PDB file of C-alpha atoms in Angstrom:
ATOM      1  CA  ASP A  22      75.483  82.687 101.761  1.00 56.00           C
ATOM      2  CA  GLY A  23      78.166  82.366 104.151  1.00 64.00           C
ATOM      3  CA  THR A  24      77.245  85.164 106.372  1.00 73.00           C
ATOM      4  CA  LEU A  25      77.072  84.355 110.078  1.00 79.00           C
ATOM      5  CA  SER A  26      73.596  84.331 111.637  1.00 85.00           C
ATOM      6  CA  GLY A  27      72.884  86.436 114.770  1.00 86.00           C
ATOM      7  CA  ALA A  28      73.658  83.438 116.827  1.00 93.00           C
ATOM      8  CA  GLU A  29      76.743  82.475 115.098  1.00 92.00           C
ATOM      9  CA  LEU A  30      78.061  85.933 115.459  1.00 92.00           C
ATOM     10  CA  GLU A  31      77.156  86.179 119.183  1.00 95.00           C
ATOM     11  CA  ALA A  32      78.932  82.838 119.647  1.00 96.00           C
ATOM     12  CA  ALA A  33      82.075  83.929 117.651  1.00 95.00           C
ATOM     13  CA  LEU A  34      82.245  87.156 119.835  1.00 97.00           C
ATOM     14  CA  ALA A  35      81.863  85.105 123.012  1.00 97.00           C
ATOM     15  CA  TYR A  36      84.695  82.738 122.158  1.00 98.00           C
ATOM     16  CA  ILE A  37      86.967  85.784 121.279  1.00 98.00           C
ATOM     17  CA  ALA A  38      86.037  87.434 124.668  1.00 98.00           C
ATOM     18  CA  SER A  39      86.693  84.259 126.671  1.00 98.00           C
ATOM     19  CA  HIS A  40      90.195  83.493 125.041  1.00 98.00           C
ATOM     20  CA  ASP A  41      92.524  86.178 126.053  1.00 96.00           C
ATOM     21  CA  GLU A  42      95.444  84.825 123.981  1.00 98.00           C
ATOM     22  CA  ILE A  43      93.481  86.260 120.913  1.00 98.00           C
ATOM     23  CA  TRP A  44      95.259  89.344 120.248  1.00 97.00           C
ATOM     24  CA  GLU A  45      94.153  89.956 116.519  1.00 98.00           C
ATOM     25  CA  VAL A  46      90.935  89.338 114.931  1.00 98.00           C
ATOM     26  CA  ILE A  47      90.668  88.992 110.961  1.00 96.00           C
ATOM     27  CA  LEU A  48      87.342  89.778 109.338  1.00 96.00           C
ATOM     28  CA  THR A  49      87.302  87.884 105.880  1.00 91.00           C
ATOM     29  CA  GLY A  50      85.489  85.244 103.949  1.00 81.00           C
ATOM     30  CA  GLY A  51      83.104  86.760 101.416  1.00 82.00           C
ATOM     31  CA  ASP A  52      83.922  90.316 101.772  1.00 93.00           C
ATOM     32  CA  PRO A  53      83.239  92.161 105.107  1.00 95.00           C
ATOM     33  CA  PHE A  54      83.112  95.602 103.344  1.00 97.00           C
ATOM     34  CA  MET A  55      79.830  94.274 101.770  1.00 95.00           C
ATOM     35  CA  LEU A  56      78.474  94.874 105.340  1.00 94.00           C
ATOM     36  CA  SER A  57      76.372  97.954 106.086  1.00 95.00           C
ATOM     37  CA  ALA A  58      78.112 100.765 107.773  1.00 97.00           C
ATOM     38  CA  ARG A  59      75.613 100.012 110.890  1.00 96.00           C
ATOM     39  CA  ARG A  60      76.705  96.395 110.943  1.00 94.00           C
ATOM     40  CA  ALA A  61      80.317  97.197 110.439  1.00 96.00           C
ATOM     41  CA  ARG A  62      80.354  99.553 113.253  1.00 97.00           C
ATOM     42  CA  GLU A  63      78.418  97.098 115.682  1.00 96.00           C
ATOM     43  CA  ILE A  64      81.183  94.502 115.003  1.00 96.00           C
ATOM     44  CA  SER A  65      83.948  96.729 115.176  1.00 97.00           C
ATOM     45  CA  GLU A  66      82.637  98.324 118.504  1.00 97.00           C
ATOM     46  CA  ARG A  67      82.117  94.957 120.100  1.00 96.00           C
ATOM     47  CA  LEU A  68      85.581  93.684 118.969  1.00 97.00           C
ATOM     48  CA  GLY A  69      87.016  96.870 120.102  1.00 97.00           C
ATOM     49  CA  ALA A  70      85.461  96.508 123.751  1.00 97.00           C
ATOM     50  CA  ILE A  71      87.103  93.214 124.319  1.00 97.00           C
ATOM     51  CA  GLU A  72      90.285  94.234 126.230  1.00 97.00           C
ATOM     52  CA  HIS A  73      92.731  91.707 124.846  1.00 98.00           C
ATOM     53  CA  VAL A  74      91.779  92.278 121.322  1.00 98.00           C
ATOM     54  CA  LYS A  75      94.375  94.989 120.055  1.00 98.00           C
ATOM     55  CA  ILE A  76      94.241  94.582 116.301  1.00 98.00           C
ATOM     56  CA  ILE A  77      91.202  94.368 114.035  1.00 98.00           C
ATOM     57  CA  ARG A  78      92.095  93.447 110.265  1.00 97.00           C
ATOM     58  CA  TRP A  79      89.537  93.764 107.496  1.00 98.00           C
ATOM     59  CA  HIS A  80      90.453  91.828 104.371  1.00 97.00           C
ATOM     60  CA  THR A  81      88.531  93.207 101.175  1.00 98.00           C
ATOM     61  CA  ARG A  82      88.537  93.669  97.324  1.00 97.00           C
ATOM     62  CA  VAL A  83      85.960  96.273  97.610  1.00 98.00           C
ATOM     63  CA  PRO A  84      88.166  99.270  97.112  1.00 98.00           C
ATOM     64  CA  ALA A  85      89.143  97.786  94.002  1.00 97.00           C
ATOM     65  CA  VAL A  86      85.933  96.361  92.661  1.00 97.00           C
ATOM     66  CA  ASP A  87      83.315  98.639  94.008  1.00 97.00           C
ATOM     67  CA  PRO A  88      85.071 101.830  95.438  1.00 98.00           C
ATOM     68  CA  ALA A  89      81.839 103.862  95.788  1.00 98.00           C
ATOM     69  CA  ARG A  90      81.052 101.441  98.661  1.00 97.00           C
ATOM     70  CA  VAL A  91      83.870 102.852 100.637  1.00 98.00           C
ATOM     71  CA  THR A  92      82.041 105.859 102.089  1.00 98.00           C
ATOM     72  CA  ALA A  93      83.378 108.163 104.885  1.00 97.00           C
ATOM     73  CA  GLU A  94      80.630 106.733 107.150  1.00 98.00           C
ATOM     74  CA  PHE A  95      81.881 103.054 106.498  1.00 98.00           C
ATOM     75  CA  VAL A  96      85.484 104.185 107.057  1.00 98.00           C
ATOM     76  CA  ASP A  97      84.380 105.564 110.262  1.00 97.00           C
ATOM     77  CA  ALA A  98      82.488 102.473 111.291  1.00 98.00           C
ATOM     78  CA  ILE A  99      85.515 100.313 111.051  1.00 98.00           C
ATOM     79  CA  LYS A 100      87.678 102.367 113.617  1.00 96.00           C
ATOM     80  CA  PRO A 101      86.452 101.231 117.136  1.00 93.00           C
ATOM     81  CA  GLN A 102      87.971 102.746 120.298  1.00 93.00           C
ATOM     82  CA  GLY A 103      90.300 100.217 122.031  1.00 92.00           C
ATOM     83  CA  ALA A 104      91.955  98.507 118.808  1.00 96.00           C
ATOM     84  CA  ALA A 105      93.954  99.380 116.044  1.00 97.00           C
ATOM     85  CA  THR A 106      92.410  98.724 112.559  1.00 98.00           C
ATOM     86  CA  TYR A 107      94.202  97.596 109.406  1.00 98.00           C
ATOM     87  CA  VAL A 108      92.695  96.963 105.982  1.00 98.00           C
ATOM     88  CA  VAL A 109      94.025  94.355 103.668  1.00 98.00           C
ATOM     89  CA  LEU A 110      93.347  95.055 100.083  1.00 98.00           C
ATOM     90  CA  HIS A 111      93.241  91.852  97.689  1.00 97.00           C
ATOM     91  CA  ALA A 112      94.515  93.161  94.408  1.00 97.00           C
ATOM     92  CA  ASN A 113      96.316  90.913  91.786  1.00 97.00           C
ATOM     93  CA  HIS A 114      97.139  93.366  88.794  1.00 97.00           C
ATOM     94  CA  ALA A 115      98.051  96.967  88.758  1.00 98.00           C
ATOM     95  CA  ARG A 116      95.007  97.634  86.359  1.00 98.00           C
ATOM     96  CA  GLU A 117      92.644  97.143  89.409  1.00 98.00           C
ATOM     97  CA  LEU A 118      93.928 100.316  91.033  1.00 98.00           C
ATOM     98  CA  THR A 119      91.742 102.798  88.990  1.00 98.00           C
ATOM     99  CA  ASN A 120      91.511 106.325  89.862  1.00 98.00           C
ATOM    100  CA  GLU A 121      88.321 105.535  91.639  1.00 98.00           C
ATOM    101  CA  ALA A 122      90.043 102.656  93.501  1.00 98.00           C
ATOM    102  CA  ARG A 123      92.814 105.100  94.466  1.00 98.00           C
ATOM    103  CA  ALA A 124      90.225 107.518  95.804  1.00 98.00           C
ATOM    104  CA  ALA A 125      88.642 104.769  97.937  1.00 98.00           C
ATOM    105  CA  ILE A 126      91.995 103.655  99.136  1.00 98.00           C
ATOM    106  CA  ALA A 127      92.827 107.492  99.955  1.00 98.00           C
ATOM    107  CA  ARG A 128      89.461 107.588 102.209  1.00 98.00           C
ATOM    108  CA  ILE A 129      90.824 104.925 104.287  1.00 98.00           C
ATOM    109  CA  VAL A 130      94.427 105.885 104.571  1.00 98.00           C
ATOM    110  CA  ASP A 131      93.472 109.540 105.192  1.00 98.00           C
ATOM    111  CA  ALA A 132      91.210 108.483 108.180  1.00 97.00           C
ATOM    112  CA  GLY A 133      94.526 107.105 109.661  1.00 97.00           C
ATOM    113  CA  ILE A 134      93.973 103.293 108.892  1.00 98.00           C
ATOM    114  CA  PRO A 135      97.019 101.564 107.700  1.00 98.00           C
ATOM    115  CA  MET A 136      96.639  99.487 104.466  1.00 98.00           C
ATOM    116  CA  LEU A 137      98.476  96.389 103.535  1.00 98.00           C
ATOM    117  CA  SER A 138      97.924  94.078 100.333  1.00 98.00           C
ATOM    118  CA  GLN A 139      97.281  90.609  99.581  1.00 96.00           C
ATOM    119  CA  SER A 140      97.867  89.271  96.067  1.00 96.00           C
ATOM    120  CA  VAL A 141      97.692  85.760  94.562  1.00 95.00           C
ATOM    121  CA  LEU A 142     100.131  84.760  92.056  1.00 95.00           C
ATOM    122  CA  LEU A 143      97.992  83.905  88.989  1.00 95.00           C
ATOM    123  CA  LYS A 144      99.009  82.160  85.722  1.00 95.00           C
ATOM    124  CA  GLY A 145      98.724  84.421  82.855  1.00 95.00           C
ATOM    125  CA  VAL A 146      97.573  87.428  84.964  1.00 96.00           C
ATOM    126  CA  ASN A 147     100.514  88.377  87.183  1.00 95.00           C
ATOM    127  CA  ASP A 148     103.063  85.485  86.770  1.00 95.00           C
ATOM    128  CA  ASN A 149     105.989  87.504  85.588  1.00 94.00           C
ATOM    129  CA  ALA A 150     108.390  89.988  87.440  1.00 95.00           C
ATOM    130  CA  ASP A 151     107.494  93.148  85.271  1.00 96.00           C
ATOM    131  CA  THR A 152     103.657  92.651  86.204  1.00 97.00           C
ATOM    132  CA  LEU A 153     104.353  92.002  89.868  1.00 96.00           C
ATOM    133  CA  GLU A 154     106.665  94.935  89.937  1.00 96.00           C
ATOM    134  CA  ALA A 155     103.991  97.188  88.317  1.00 97.00           C
ATOM    135  CA  LEU A 156     101.585  95.935  90.860  1.00 97.00           C
ATOM    136  CA  MET A 157     103.813  96.498  93.918  1.00 97.00           C
ATOM    137  CA  ARG A 158     104.797  99.907  92.643  1.00 98.00           C
ATOM    138  CA  ALA A 159     101.202 101.001  92.187  1.00 98.00           C
ATOM    139  CA  LEU A 160     100.274  99.564  95.543  1.00 98.00           C
ATOM    140  CA  VAL A 161     102.921 101.785  97.116  1.00 98.00           C
ATOM    141  CA  GLU A 162     101.919 104.760  95.045  1.00 98.00           C
ATOM    142  CA  ALA A 163      98.476 104.364  96.453  1.00 98.00           C
ATOM    143  CA  ARG A 164      99.908 104.069  99.949  1.00 98.00           C
ATOM    144  CA  VAL A 165      99.210 100.369 100.432  1.00 98.00           C
ATOM    145  CA  LYS A 166     102.232  98.300 101.714  1.00 98.00           C
ATOM    146  CA  PRO A 167     102.528  95.076  99.824  1.00 96.00           C
ATOM    147  CA  TYR A 168     102.187  92.482 102.432  1.00 94.00           C
ATOM    148  CA  TYR A 169     101.388  88.951 101.135  1.00 91.00           C
ATOM    149  CA  LEU A 170     101.946  87.101  97.740  1.00 92.00           C
ATOM    150  CA  HIS A 171     100.283  83.733  97.915  1.00 92.00           C
ATOM    151  CA  HIS A 172     100.019  80.933  95.714  1.00 91.00           C
ATOM    152  CA  LEU A 173      96.580  80.013  94.569  1.00 90.00           C
ATOM    153  CA  ASP A 174      94.586  77.724  96.895  1.00 88.00           C
ATOM    154  CA  LYS A 175      93.692  74.320  95.430  1.00 87.00           C
ATOM    155  CA  ALA A 176      90.049  75.094  95.082  1.00 88.00           C
ATOM    156  CA  PRO A 177      87.856  73.290  92.412  1.00 91.00           C
ATOM    157  CA  GLY A 178      88.041  74.952  89.034  1.00 92.00           C
ATOM    158  CA  THR A 179      91.030  77.049  89.451  1.00 92.00           C
ATOM    159  CA  SER A 180      93.792  74.976  88.228  1.00 91.00           C
ATOM    160  CA  HIS A 181      94.190  76.970  85.239  1.00 94.00           C
ATOM    161  CA  PHE A 182      95.378  79.802  87.093  1.00 95.00           C
ATOM    162  CA  ARG A 183      97.934  78.007  89.286  1.00 94.00           C
ATOM    163  CA  CYS A 184     101.744  78.315  89.115  1.00 94.00           C
ATOM    164  CA  THR A 185     104.196  75.802  90.404  1.00 92.00           C
ATOM    165  CA  ILE A 186     105.866  76.583  93.785  1.00 93.00           C
ATOM    166  CA  GLU A 187     109.050  76.658  91.714  1.00 94.00           C
ATOM    167  CA  GLN A 188     107.800  79.524  89.548  1.00 93.00           C
ATOM    168  CA  GLY A 189     106.771  81.419  92.545  1.00 92.00           C
ATOM    169  CA  GLN A 190     110.208  80.939  94.311  1.00 92.00           C
ATOM    170  CA  ALA A 191     112.013  82.080  90.864  1.00 92.00           C
ATOM    171  CA  LEU A 192     109.855  85.165  90.701  1.00 90.00           C
ATOM    172  CA  THR A 193     110.712  85.974  94.484  1.00 86.00           C
ATOM    173  CA  ARG A 194     114.375  85.558  93.465  1.00 89.00           C
TER     174      ARG A 194
END
């Protein structure tokens, strides 16, 4: 399922602890907001206890797709002592920012955790300036700073969503 086993997590934490050049740790892949609050707290506290780790960045779609999972307990769990926490919301269209999603975002931001966004340029979804502008404005209204706009990874089965680099550059201009 892509989840790290206990031994794999221990190895990852040991690696991070033994490499003082690691300043920032990004939790992503699957969705780390699917962890229990207990498990998220354990990981956050262990990372926060590593002196050279100053930033912990959680990448997630959960506030948009399952906002009820963003409980006060979970938000508290991702704020360890010793490191700054950021949450990066993966959102691709303004319609994802429902009232429930905005409430979940507010729980995070009101707890003092800055939020950034990551969006993927998707053909037929958000591949025009008006749609991207609506998304970026909706994010800012929800107190999420637009941060990344990516081209789609070349993963099998996704080619029908792929925009060309030239299309992306034109939209950026």
